[in-house]
Amino acid sequence: MRLSRYFLPVLRETPSEAQIVSHRLMLRAGMIKQASAGIYSWLPLGYRVLRNIERIVHEEQARAGHIPILMPTVQSADLWRESGRYDVYGEEMLRISDRHGHDLLYGPTNEELVTDIFRAHVRSYRDLPLSLYHIQWKFRDEIRPRYGVMRGREFFMKDGYNFDIDRDSALHAYNRHMVSYLRTYERMGLRAIPMRAASGPIGGDDTHEFLVLADTGESEVFYDSGITDLTLGDRAVDYDDREECAAIAREFTGPYARTDETHDEALFLKVPEARRKTSRGIEVGQIFYFGTKYSGAMGATVQDPRGRAVPVHMGSHGIGVSRLAGAIIEASHDDDGIIWPEEVAPFRAGIVNVKQGDSATDAACEALYGRMVSAGIETLYDDREERPGAKFATMDLIGLPWRITVGPRGLAKGKVELRCRRTGQGEEMEPEAVVGRLDASSPAASPDAAGTPDTV
RNA sequence: CGGGGCGUGGCGCAGUCUGGUAGCGCACCUGUUUUGGGUACAGGGGGUCGUGAGUUCGAAUCUCGCCGCCCCGACCA
C-alpha cells in the first residue's frame, strides 16, 4: 500500500478524552474513531489489526475442531424469556422493539440462540460432541464505558458453545478450549494467564478467565511467578486426546493464579515468597462449564444409547476480539508508539523514502516495494512529500515490525537499512536481500503455525 | 445511578469571572526553501462558540432548560 493513496489519519496531538495508553495510541495512529460513548468506527489501520486478530482466533478454533457459524446481533426476547434471563439480565441489555411492538434485544451473548439451533437439529447422542462458535458484534449497555475499545458498549467477540453427552466429555471440551486459547494468545504475542474466576451472569460451576498482565488492567491479580515462564510454544497437541489436553490444563492452572474476586490469601501464602506476585490484569477471555443450565431450561436434549432423553452438558467460551486490539497495545508499546507483534501487525513492513522526489531514491523505493509485494509481504510504502523526521515518527507510532529506510546516503553504498521496531536494531543490506531476510524471520516459518483452515 | 469536570475550525487550547461582533499552536491549501528523527519563511482557506429559550442596544461570555462527552465509584469480554 502506498501511503499517499491510503487513509491513515494520524494525530500529532492526543485527543483529550483518551486516558490510557492504548486508547491514546489507537486514536493517534488513526486506528479508530469514536462514534458515541463506547462505540467506535474502525479506520483502515485498526480494521486490519482487528481482522488479523479475528483470523488467528478462527485458525486456532479450526485447529481444535470447533465449527464456525454466524448468529444475528438482534434477537427475540421470547427466547430469553424461555431461559429466564430476560428479566435477570438487567439494564445492561439493550432492549428494542420493532414496528409490531415485538420485544427484541441486541445480543449481549448467545447461549439462547445457539441452544435454539441445537435443539432444532440435534436429536441423538451420536451427533455429539458438537462445538459451535461465531465471531460477532455484541452490545452490553455498560453504565460507564471507558478505555477506548477495551471497554466499549459495542464490542467484537468470539463466543463458542460446546454440547456434550456427559460431564466428562464436557470437561474435555473445557480443557480443549483452554489449550486452544493459550495458543491463540501466544500467537498474538501475549502471555495470557488462566485464572480461576467467579462465574457472573453467564452462570457455571467451572470457569477460568485469561488475563494479560498490564499496569492498566482492571483486575487485581495474584499469582505464582512460575506461571509466567510456561509456554505452549509449537508443541503438537492432539485435541482429541483427553489426557493430553487435561495434562496441559493442569500444567497451566497448577501454579496459583487468581483475580481479586476469587483470591484466597491462605493458599497464596503457600507460594514461596520470592515467586509471590501481585499485579494488574486485563481480561481477554473466559471459559465456562455450566452443565445443563440452559439445556434443561430450554429443552435441549438428545436420546442416549438407551433411548432416554437427556439434557446435554454445555460450556461456553469467549475471547474479546476488539478488546484484544487494545490489550496488545497495553502490553506492547514504548514512548514512540505501538510495537505490533508480527502476526497482528497491520502491515509487516514499512518503507521510508527519505528523499521523496529524488529520482534515484524514488526508483530504489519503487523497485523494493515491487519485490515486497511480489513476495507477499504486506508493506506500507511512505511515499508522502514529508520530511524524514515526520516519516520516522509516523512509522514508530503505527508500530510496524520492520522499517526499511531508503535514502541517498545508503544508496551511495548500494545499501538500505532494515530496522526492527521492537529491538531498535538496524542492519544495512543490499535492497535485494531484504525480502529474504524477512522471510527468514517470519513467524509463519515456524512449524505449522499458520495453516489456513478451510472453514473460514 | 451518586460525585466531579468539559463542550470555541480536523486536533490541542486561550478568551467566559469583569457582555462590545472570535484568537493561538498544530494540521490543511499555494509559493519559495529544506531533506537520514516532526525544516524555515511568506501568503491563504476554514468556526451559526453543543443546543433551545430568556435578559440586554448588544451574548462565546449572564440566567434557565435540554443534549453530548470525559474522570472517580458500584458493575462488566
Coordinates of N, CA and C (backbone and C1' of nucleotides) in Angstrom, one line a residue, chain A residues 405-407 409-417 428-431, chain B residues 36:
Chain A
T405 N 14.6 1.8 5.5 CA 14.9 3.2 5.2 C 15.8 3.2 4.0
V406 N 15.2 4.0 3.0 CA 15.9 4.1 1.7 C 16.2 5.6 1.5
G407 N 17.5 5.9 1.3 CA 17.9 7.3 1.1 C 19.2 7.4 0.3
R409 N 22.1 8.5 1.1 CA 23.3 8.2 1.8 C 23.6 6.7 1.8
G410 N 22.6 5.9 2.0 CA 22.8 4.4 1.9 C 22.9 3.9 0.5
L411 N 22.1 4.5 -0.4 CA 22.2 4.0 -1.8 C 23.5 4.3 -2.4
A412 N 24.3 5.3 -1.9 CA 25.6 5.6 -2.5 C 26.5 4.4 -2.2
K413 N 26.2 3.6 -1.2 CA 26.9 2.4 -0.9 C 26.2 1.1 -1.4
G414 N 25.1 1.4 -2.1 CA 24.3 0.2 -2.5 C 23.5 -0.4 -1.4
K415 N 23.2 0.3 -0.3 CA 22.5 -0.3 0.8 C 21.3 0.4 1.2
V416 N 20.4 -0.3 1.9 CA 19.3 0.2 2.6 C 19.4 -0.3 4.1
E417 N 18.6 0.4 5.0 CA 18.6 -0.1 6.3 C 17.4 -0.8 6.7
E428 N 22.3 -2.9 7.8 CA 22.4 -2.4 6.4 C 22.6 -3.6 5.5
M429 N 21.9 -3.5 4.4 CA 22.0 -4.6 3.4 C 21.6 -4.1 2.0
E430 N 21.9 -5.0 1.1 CA 21.5 -4.6 -0.3 C 20.0 -4.8 -0.4
P431 N 19.4 -3.9 -1.2 CA 17.9 -3.9 -1.3 C 17.4 -5.3 -1.7
Chain B
rG36 P 18.2 15.1 6.2 O5' 17.2 14.3 7.1 C5' 16.9 13.0 6.8 C4' 17.3 12.0 7.9 C3' 18.6 12.4 8.6 O3' 18.5 12.0 9.9 C1' 18.9 10.4 7.4

